[in-house]
PDB file of C-alpha atoms in Angstrom:
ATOM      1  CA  UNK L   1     -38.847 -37.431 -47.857  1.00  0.00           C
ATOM      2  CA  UNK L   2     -40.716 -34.420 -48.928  1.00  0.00           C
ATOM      3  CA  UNK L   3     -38.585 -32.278 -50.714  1.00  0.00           C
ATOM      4  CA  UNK L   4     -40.669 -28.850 -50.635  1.00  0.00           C
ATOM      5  CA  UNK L   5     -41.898 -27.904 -47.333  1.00  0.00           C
ATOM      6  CA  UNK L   6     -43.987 -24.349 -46.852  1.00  0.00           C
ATOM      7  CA  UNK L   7     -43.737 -22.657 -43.934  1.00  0.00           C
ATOM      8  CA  UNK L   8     -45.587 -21.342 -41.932  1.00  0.00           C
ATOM      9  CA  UNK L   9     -48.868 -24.066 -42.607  1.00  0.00           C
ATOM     10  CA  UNK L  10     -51.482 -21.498 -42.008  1.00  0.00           C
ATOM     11  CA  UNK L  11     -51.102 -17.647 -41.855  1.00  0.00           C
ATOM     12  CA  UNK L  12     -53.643 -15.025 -41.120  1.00  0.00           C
ATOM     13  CA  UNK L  13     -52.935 -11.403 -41.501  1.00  0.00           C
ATOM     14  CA  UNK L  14     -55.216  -8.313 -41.934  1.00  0.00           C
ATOM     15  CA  UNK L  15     -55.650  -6.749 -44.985  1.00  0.00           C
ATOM     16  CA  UNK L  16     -53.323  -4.146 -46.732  1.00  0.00           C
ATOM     17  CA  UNK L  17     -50.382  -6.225 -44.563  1.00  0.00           C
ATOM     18  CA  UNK L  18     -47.598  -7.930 -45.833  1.00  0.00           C
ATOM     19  CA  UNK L  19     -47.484 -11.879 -46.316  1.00  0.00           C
ATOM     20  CA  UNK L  20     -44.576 -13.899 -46.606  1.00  0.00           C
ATOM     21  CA  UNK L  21     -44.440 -17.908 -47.340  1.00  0.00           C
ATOM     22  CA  UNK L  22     -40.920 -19.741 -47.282  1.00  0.00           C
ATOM     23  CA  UNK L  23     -40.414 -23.237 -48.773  1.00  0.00           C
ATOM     24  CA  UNK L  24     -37.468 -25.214 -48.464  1.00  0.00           C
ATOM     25  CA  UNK L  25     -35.754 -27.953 -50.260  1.00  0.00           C
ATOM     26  CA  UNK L  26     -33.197 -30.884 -50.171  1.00  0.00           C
ATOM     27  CA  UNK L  27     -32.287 -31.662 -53.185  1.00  0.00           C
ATOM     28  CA  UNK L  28     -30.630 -29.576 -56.316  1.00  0.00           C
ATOM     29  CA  UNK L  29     -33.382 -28.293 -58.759  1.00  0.00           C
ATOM     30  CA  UNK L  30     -33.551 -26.701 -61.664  1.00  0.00           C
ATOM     31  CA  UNK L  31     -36.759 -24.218 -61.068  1.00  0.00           C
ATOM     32  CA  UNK L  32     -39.123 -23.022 -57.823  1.00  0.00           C
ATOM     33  CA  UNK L  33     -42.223 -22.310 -59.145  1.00  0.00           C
ATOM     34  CA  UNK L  34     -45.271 -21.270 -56.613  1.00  0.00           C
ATOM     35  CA  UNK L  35     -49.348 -22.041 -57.036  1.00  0.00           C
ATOM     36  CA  UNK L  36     -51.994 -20.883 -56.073  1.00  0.00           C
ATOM     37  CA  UNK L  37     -55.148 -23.020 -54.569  1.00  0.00           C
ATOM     38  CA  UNK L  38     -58.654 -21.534 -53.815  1.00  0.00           C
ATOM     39  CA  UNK L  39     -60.545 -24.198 -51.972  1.00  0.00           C
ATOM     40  CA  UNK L  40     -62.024 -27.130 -53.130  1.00  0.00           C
ATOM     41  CA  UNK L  41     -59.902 -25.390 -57.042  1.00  0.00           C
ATOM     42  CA  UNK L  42     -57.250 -26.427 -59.315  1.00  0.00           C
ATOM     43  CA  UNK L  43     -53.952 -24.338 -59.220  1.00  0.00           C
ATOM     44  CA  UNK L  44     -53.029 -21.532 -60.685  1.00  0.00           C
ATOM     45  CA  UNK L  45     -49.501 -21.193 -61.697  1.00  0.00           C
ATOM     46  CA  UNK L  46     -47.868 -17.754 -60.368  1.00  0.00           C
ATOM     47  CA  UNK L  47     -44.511 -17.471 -60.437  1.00  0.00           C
ATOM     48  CA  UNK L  48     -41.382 -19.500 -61.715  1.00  0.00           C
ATOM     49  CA  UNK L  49     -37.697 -19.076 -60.815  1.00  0.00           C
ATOM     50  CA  UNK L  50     -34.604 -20.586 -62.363  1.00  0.00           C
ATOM     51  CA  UNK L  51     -32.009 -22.176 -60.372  1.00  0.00           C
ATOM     52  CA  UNK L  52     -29.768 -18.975 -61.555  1.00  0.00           C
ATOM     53  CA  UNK L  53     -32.301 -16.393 -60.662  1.00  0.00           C
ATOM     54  CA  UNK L  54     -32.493 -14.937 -57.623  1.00  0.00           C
ATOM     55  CA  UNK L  55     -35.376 -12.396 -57.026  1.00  0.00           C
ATOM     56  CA  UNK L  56     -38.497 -12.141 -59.769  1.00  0.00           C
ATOM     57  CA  UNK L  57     -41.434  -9.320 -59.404  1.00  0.00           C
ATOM     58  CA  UNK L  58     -44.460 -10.190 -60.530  1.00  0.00           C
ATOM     59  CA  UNK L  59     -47.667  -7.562 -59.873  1.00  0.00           C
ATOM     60  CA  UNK L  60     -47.727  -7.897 -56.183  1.00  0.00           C
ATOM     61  CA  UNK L  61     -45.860 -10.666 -56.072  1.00  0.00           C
ATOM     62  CA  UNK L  62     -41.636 -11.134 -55.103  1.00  0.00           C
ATOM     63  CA  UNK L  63     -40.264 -14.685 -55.009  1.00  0.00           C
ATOM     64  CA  UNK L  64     -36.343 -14.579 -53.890  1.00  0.00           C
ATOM     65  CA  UNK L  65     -34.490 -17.800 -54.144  1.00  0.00           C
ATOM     66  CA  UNK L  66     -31.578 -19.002 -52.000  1.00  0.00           C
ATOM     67  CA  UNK L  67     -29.842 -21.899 -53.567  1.00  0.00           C
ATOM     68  CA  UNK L  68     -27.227 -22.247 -51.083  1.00  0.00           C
ATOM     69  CA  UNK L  69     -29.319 -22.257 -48.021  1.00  0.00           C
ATOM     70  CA  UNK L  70     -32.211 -24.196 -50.651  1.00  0.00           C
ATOM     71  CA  UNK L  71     -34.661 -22.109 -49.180  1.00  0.00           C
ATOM     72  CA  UNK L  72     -37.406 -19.771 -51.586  1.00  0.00           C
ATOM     73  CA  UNK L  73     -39.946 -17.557 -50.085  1.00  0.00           C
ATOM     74  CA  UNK L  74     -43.068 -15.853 -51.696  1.00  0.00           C
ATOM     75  CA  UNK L  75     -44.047 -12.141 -50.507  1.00  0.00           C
ATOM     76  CA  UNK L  76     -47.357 -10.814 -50.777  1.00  0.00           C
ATOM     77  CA  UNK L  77     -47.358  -7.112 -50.418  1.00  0.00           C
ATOM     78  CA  UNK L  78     -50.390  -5.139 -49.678  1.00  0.00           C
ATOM     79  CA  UNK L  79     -53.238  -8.157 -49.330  1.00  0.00           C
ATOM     80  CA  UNK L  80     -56.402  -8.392 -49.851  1.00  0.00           C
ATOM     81  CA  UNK L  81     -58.878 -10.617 -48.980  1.00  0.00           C
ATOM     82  CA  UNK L  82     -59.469 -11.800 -52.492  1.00  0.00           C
ATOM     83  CA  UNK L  83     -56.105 -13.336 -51.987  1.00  0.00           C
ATOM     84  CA  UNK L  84     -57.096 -16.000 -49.222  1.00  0.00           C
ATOM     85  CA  UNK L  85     -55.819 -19.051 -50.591  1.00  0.00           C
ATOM     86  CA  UNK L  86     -53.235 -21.886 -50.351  1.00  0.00           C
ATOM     87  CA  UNK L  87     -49.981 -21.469 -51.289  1.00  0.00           C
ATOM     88  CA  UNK L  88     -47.441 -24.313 -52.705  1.00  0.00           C
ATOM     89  CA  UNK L  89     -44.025 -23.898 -53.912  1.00  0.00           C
ATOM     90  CA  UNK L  90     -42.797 -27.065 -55.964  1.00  0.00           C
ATOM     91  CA  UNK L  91     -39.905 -27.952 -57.173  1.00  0.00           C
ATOM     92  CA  UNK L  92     -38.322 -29.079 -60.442  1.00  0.00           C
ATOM     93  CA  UNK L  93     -35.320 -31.353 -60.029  1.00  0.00           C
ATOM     94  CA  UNK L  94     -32.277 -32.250 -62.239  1.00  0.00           C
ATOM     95  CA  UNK L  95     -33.254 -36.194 -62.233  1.00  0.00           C
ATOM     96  CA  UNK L  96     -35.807 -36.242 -64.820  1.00  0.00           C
ATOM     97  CA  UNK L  97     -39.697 -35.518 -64.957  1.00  0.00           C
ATOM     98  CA  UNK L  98     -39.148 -35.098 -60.999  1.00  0.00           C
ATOM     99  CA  UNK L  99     -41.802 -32.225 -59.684  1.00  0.00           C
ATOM    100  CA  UNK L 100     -42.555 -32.170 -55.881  1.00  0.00           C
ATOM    101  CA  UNK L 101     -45.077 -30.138 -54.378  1.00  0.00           C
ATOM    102  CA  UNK L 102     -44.343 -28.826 -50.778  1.00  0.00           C
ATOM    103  CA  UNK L 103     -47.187 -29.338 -48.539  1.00  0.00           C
ATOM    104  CA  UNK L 104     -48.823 -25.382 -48.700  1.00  0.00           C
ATOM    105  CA  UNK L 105     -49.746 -22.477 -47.005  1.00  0.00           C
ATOM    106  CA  UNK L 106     -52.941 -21.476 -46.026  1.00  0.00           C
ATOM    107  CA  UNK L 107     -53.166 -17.613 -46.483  1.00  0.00           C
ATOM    108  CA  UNK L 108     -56.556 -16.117 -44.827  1.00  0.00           C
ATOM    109  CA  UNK L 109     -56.636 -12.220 -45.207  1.00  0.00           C
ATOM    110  CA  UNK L 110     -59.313 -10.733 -42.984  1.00  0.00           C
ATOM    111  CA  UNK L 111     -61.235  -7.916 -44.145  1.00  0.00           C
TER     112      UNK L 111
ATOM    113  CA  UNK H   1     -55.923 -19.486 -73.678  1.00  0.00           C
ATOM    114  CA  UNK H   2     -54.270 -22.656 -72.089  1.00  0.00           C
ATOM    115  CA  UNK H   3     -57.669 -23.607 -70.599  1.00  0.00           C
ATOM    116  CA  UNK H   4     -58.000 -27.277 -68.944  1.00  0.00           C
ATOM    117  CA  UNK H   5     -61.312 -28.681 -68.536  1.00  0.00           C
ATOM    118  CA  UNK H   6     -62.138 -32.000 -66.499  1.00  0.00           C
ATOM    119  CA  UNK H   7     -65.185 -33.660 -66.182  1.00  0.00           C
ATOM    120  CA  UNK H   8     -66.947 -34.532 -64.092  1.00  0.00           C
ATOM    121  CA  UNK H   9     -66.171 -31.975 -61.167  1.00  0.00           C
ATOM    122  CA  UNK H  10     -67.780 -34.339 -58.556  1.00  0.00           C
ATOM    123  CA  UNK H  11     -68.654 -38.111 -58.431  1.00  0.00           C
ATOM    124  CA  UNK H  12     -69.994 -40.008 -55.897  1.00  0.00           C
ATOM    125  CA  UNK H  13     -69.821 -43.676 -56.230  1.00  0.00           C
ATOM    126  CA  UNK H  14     -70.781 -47.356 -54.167  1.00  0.00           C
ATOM    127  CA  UNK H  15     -67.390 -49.256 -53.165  1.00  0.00           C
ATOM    128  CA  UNK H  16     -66.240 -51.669 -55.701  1.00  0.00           C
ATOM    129  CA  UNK H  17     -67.572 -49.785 -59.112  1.00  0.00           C
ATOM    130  CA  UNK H  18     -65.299 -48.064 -60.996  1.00  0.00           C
ATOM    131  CA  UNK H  19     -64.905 -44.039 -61.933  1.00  0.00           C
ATOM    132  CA  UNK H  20     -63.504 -42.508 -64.901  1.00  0.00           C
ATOM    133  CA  UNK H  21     -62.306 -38.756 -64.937  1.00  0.00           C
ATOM    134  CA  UNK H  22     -61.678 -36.704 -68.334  1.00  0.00           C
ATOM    135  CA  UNK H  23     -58.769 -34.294 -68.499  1.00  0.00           C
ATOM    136  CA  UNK H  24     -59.154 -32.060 -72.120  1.00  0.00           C
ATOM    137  CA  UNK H  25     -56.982 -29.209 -72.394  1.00  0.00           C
ATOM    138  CA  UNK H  26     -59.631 -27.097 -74.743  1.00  0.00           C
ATOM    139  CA  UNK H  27     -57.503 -24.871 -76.730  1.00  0.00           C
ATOM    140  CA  UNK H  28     -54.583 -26.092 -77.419  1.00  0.00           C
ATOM    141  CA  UNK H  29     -52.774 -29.769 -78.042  1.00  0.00           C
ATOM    142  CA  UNK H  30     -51.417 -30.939 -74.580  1.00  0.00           C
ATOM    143  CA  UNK H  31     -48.119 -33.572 -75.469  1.00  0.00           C
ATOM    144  CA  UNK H  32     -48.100 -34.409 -71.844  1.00  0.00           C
ATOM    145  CA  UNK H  33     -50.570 -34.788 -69.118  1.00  0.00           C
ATOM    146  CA  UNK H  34     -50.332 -35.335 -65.182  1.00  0.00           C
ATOM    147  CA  UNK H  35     -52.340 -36.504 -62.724  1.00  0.00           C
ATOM    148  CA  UNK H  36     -52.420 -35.716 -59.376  1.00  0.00           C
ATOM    149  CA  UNK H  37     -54.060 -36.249 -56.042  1.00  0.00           C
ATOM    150  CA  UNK H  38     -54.664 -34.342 -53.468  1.00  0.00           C
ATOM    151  CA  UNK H  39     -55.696 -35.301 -49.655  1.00  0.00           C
ATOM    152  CA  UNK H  40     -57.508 -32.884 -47.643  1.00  0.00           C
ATOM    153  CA  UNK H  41     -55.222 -29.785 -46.775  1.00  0.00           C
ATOM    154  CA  UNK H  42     -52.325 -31.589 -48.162  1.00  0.00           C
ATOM    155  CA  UNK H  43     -50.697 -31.077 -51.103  1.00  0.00           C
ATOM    156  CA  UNK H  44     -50.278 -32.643 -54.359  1.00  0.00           C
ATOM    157  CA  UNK H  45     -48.730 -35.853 -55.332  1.00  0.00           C
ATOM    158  CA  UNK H  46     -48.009 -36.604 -58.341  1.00  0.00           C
ATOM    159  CA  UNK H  47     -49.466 -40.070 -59.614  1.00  0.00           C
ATOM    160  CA  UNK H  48     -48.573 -40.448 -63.153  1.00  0.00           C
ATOM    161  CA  UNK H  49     -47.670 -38.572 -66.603  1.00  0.00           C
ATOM    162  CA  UNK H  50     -49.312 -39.806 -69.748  1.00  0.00           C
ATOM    163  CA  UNK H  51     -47.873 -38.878 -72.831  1.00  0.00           C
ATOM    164  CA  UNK H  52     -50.274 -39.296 -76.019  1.00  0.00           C
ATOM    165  CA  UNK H  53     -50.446 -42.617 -77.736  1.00  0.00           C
ATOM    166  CA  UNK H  54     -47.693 -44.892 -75.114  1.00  0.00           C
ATOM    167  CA  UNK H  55     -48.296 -45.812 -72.190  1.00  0.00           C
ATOM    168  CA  UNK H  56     -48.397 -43.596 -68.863  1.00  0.00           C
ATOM    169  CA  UNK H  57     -45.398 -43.326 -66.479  1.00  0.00           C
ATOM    170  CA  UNK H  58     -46.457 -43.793 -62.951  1.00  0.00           C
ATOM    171  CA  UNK H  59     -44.861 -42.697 -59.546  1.00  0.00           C
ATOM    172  CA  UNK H  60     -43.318 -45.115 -56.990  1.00  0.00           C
ATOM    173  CA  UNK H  61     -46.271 -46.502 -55.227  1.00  0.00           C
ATOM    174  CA  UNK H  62     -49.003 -45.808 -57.577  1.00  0.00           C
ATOM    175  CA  UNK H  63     -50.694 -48.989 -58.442  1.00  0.00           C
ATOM    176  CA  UNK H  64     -51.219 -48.793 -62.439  1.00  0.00           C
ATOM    177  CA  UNK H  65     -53.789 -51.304 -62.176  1.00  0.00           C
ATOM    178  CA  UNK H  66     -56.064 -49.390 -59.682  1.00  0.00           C
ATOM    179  CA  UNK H  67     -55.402 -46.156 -61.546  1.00  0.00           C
ATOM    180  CA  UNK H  68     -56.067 -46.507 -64.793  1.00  0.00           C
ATOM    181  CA  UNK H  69     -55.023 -44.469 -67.437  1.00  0.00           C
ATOM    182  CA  UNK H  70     -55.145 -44.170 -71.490  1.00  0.00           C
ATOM    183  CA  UNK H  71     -54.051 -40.861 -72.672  1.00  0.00           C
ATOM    184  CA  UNK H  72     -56.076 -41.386 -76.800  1.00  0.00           C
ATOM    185  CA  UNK H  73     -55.877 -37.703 -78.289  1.00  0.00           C
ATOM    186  CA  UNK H  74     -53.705 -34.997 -77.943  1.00  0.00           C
ATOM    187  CA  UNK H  75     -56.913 -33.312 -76.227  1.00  0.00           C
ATOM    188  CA  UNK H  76     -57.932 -36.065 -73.780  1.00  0.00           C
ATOM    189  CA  UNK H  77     -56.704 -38.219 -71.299  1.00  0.00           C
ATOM    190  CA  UNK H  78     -58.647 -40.014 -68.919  1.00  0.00           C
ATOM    191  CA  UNK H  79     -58.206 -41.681 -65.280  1.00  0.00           C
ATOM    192  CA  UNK H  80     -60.259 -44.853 -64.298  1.00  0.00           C
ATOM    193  CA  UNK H  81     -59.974 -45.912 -60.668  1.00  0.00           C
ATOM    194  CA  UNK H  82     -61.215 -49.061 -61.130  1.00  0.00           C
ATOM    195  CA  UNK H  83     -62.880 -50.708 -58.193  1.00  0.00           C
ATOM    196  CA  UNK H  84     -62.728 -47.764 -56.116  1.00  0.00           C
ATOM    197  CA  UNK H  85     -62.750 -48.224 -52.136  1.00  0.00           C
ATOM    198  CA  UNK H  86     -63.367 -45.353 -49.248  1.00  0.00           C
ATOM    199  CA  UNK H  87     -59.500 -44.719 -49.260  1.00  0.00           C
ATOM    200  CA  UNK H  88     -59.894 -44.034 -52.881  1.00  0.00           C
ATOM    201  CA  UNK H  89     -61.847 -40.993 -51.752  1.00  0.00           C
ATOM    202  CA  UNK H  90     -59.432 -37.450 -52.819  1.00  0.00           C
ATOM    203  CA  UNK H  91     -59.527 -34.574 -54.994  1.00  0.00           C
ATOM    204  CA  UNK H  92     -57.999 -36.005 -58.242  1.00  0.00           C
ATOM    205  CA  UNK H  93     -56.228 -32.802 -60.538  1.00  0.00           C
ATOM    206  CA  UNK H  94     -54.826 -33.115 -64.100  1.00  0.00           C
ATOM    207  CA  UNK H  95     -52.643 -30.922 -65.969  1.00  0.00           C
ATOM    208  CA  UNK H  96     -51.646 -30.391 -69.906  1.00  0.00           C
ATOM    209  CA  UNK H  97     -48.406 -29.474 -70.985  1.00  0.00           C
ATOM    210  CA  UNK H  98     -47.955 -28.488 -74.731  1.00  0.00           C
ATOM    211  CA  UNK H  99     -44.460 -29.101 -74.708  1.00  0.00           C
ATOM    212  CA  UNK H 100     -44.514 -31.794 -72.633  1.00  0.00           C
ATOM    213  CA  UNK H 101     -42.252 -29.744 -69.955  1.00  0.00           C
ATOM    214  CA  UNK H 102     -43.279 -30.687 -66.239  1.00  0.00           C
ATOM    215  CA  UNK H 103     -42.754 -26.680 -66.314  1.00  0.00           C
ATOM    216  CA  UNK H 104     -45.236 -25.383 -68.375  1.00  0.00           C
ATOM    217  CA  UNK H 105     -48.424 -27.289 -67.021  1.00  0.00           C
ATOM    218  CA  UNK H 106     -52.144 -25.688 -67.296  1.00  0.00           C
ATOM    219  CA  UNK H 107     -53.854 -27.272 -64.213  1.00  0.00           C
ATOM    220  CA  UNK H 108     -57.170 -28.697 -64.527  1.00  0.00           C
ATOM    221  CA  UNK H 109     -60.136 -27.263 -61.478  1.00  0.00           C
ATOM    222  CA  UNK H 110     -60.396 -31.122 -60.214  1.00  0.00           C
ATOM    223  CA  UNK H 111     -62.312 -33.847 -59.683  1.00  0.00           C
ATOM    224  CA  UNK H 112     -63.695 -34.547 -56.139  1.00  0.00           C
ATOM    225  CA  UNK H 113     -64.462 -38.082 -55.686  1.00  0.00           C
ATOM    226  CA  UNK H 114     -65.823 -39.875 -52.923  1.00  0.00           C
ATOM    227  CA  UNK H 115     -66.270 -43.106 -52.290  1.00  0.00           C
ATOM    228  CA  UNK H 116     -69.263 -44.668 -49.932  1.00  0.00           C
TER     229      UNK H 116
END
C-alpha cells in the first residue's frame, strides 16, 4: 500500500497566490521530507521534518507535520511561475532503509 | 557542492540488448547509492541501494537479474538492465548519500530510457 499519498494530484493557481500540498501516511516514520520535480528532472530536496517537529520555514516555504492525524502539508506562499513543478513528500520509516515516495503534486502557476 | 551526475541522460535501445546507466556523485564520496524509477506522472520507487564494494540491496519485486547493478568506487555506481523489453521503458534516477543515510541523498537529473 502506498504509504505517502499527495493531495490534491494537480493544482493550478495564479501567480502571487498561495499553494498548499498535503501528504498523508500510514505508518510511523521518523522524517517527512518534500522534493521538488521539474519535468522530465531529477529532484531537488526542499525541506525535511523530524517526527518531533512540527512546523519548519524555509524561504517561502512552511511544512507543518501532524503525527497524530499522519498527515504533512507543504505551503507555498506568494508563487511564481518559476515554481511550476511536481511536488512529493516521502517518508522515512522506523523499519530500516524504508523511504516511500507519495505519488506528487503537480503545481502549474500561471503567469 | 553535493553534485550528482548520470550519464547518459537519454538512451534509446532495440528490445533484447542491454543498457547501462552511470550514477557519479562528482564532488564528494557517496557510501550509499539508490536507484529509482519513475513511470510517467508517477512517482518514485525505489529499486535498490548499493553500498560500495558488497552487493546491492534490492526492493520486493525488483528482479536483480534484470537490473543489474555493481556499485565499484565510492564515485560510481552503475545500473545495467540487461535485455531490456518495451516495459523496461521509464525514467531511471540515482542518488548518493555520503553518509549512507536514506536522508541525506543528492539526486541524480535521470536517465530516460526507452525501449523499441
Amino acid at each position: 500500500s502506498q504509504q505517502g499519498e499527495e493531495d490534491p494530484q494537480a493544482l493550478s493557481i495564479q501567480e502571487g497566490e498561495n499553494a498548499t500540498m498535503n501528504c498523508s501516511y500510514k505508518t510511523s516514520i521518523n522524517n517527512l521530507q518534500w522534493y521538488r520535480q521539474n519535468s522530465g528532472r531529477g529532484l531537488v530536496h526542499l525541506i525535511l521534518i523530524r517526527s518531533n517537529e512540527r512546523e519548519k520555514h524555509s524561504g517561502r516555504l512552511r511544512v507543518t507535520l501532524d503525527t497524530s492525524k499522519k498527515s504533512s502539508s507543504l505551503l507555498i506562499t506568494a508563487s511564481r511561475a518559476a515554481d511550476t513543478a511536481s511536488y512529493f513528500c516521502a517518508t522515512e520509516t522506523p523499519y530500516g532503509q524504508n523511504f516511500v515516495f507519495g505519488p506528487g503534486t503537480r503545481l502549474s502557476v500561471l503567469p | 557542492g553535493a553534485v550528482v551526475s548520470q550519464h547518459p541522460s537519454r538512451v534509446i535501445c532495440k528490445s533484447g540488448t542491454s543498457v547501462k546507466i552511470e550514477c557519479r556523485s562528482l564532488d564528494f564520496q557517496a557510501t550509499t547509492m539508490f536507484w529509482y524509477r519513475q513511470f510517467p506522472k508517477k512517482s518514485l520507487m525505489l529499486m535498490a541501494t548499493s553500498n560500495e564494494g558488497s552487493k546491492a540491496t534490492y526492493e520486493q519485486g525488483v528482479e536483480k537479474d534484470k537490473f543489474l547493478i555493481n556499485h565499484a568506487s565510492l564515485t560510481l555506481s552503475t545500473l545495467t538492465v540487461t535485455s531490456a523489453h518495451p516495459e523496461d521503458s521509464s525514467f531511471y534516477i540515482c542518488s548518493a548519500s555520503l553518509s549512507g543515510s536514506i536522508n541525506e541523498q543528492f539526486f541524480g537529473p535521470g536517465t530516460r530510457l526507452t525501449v523499441l
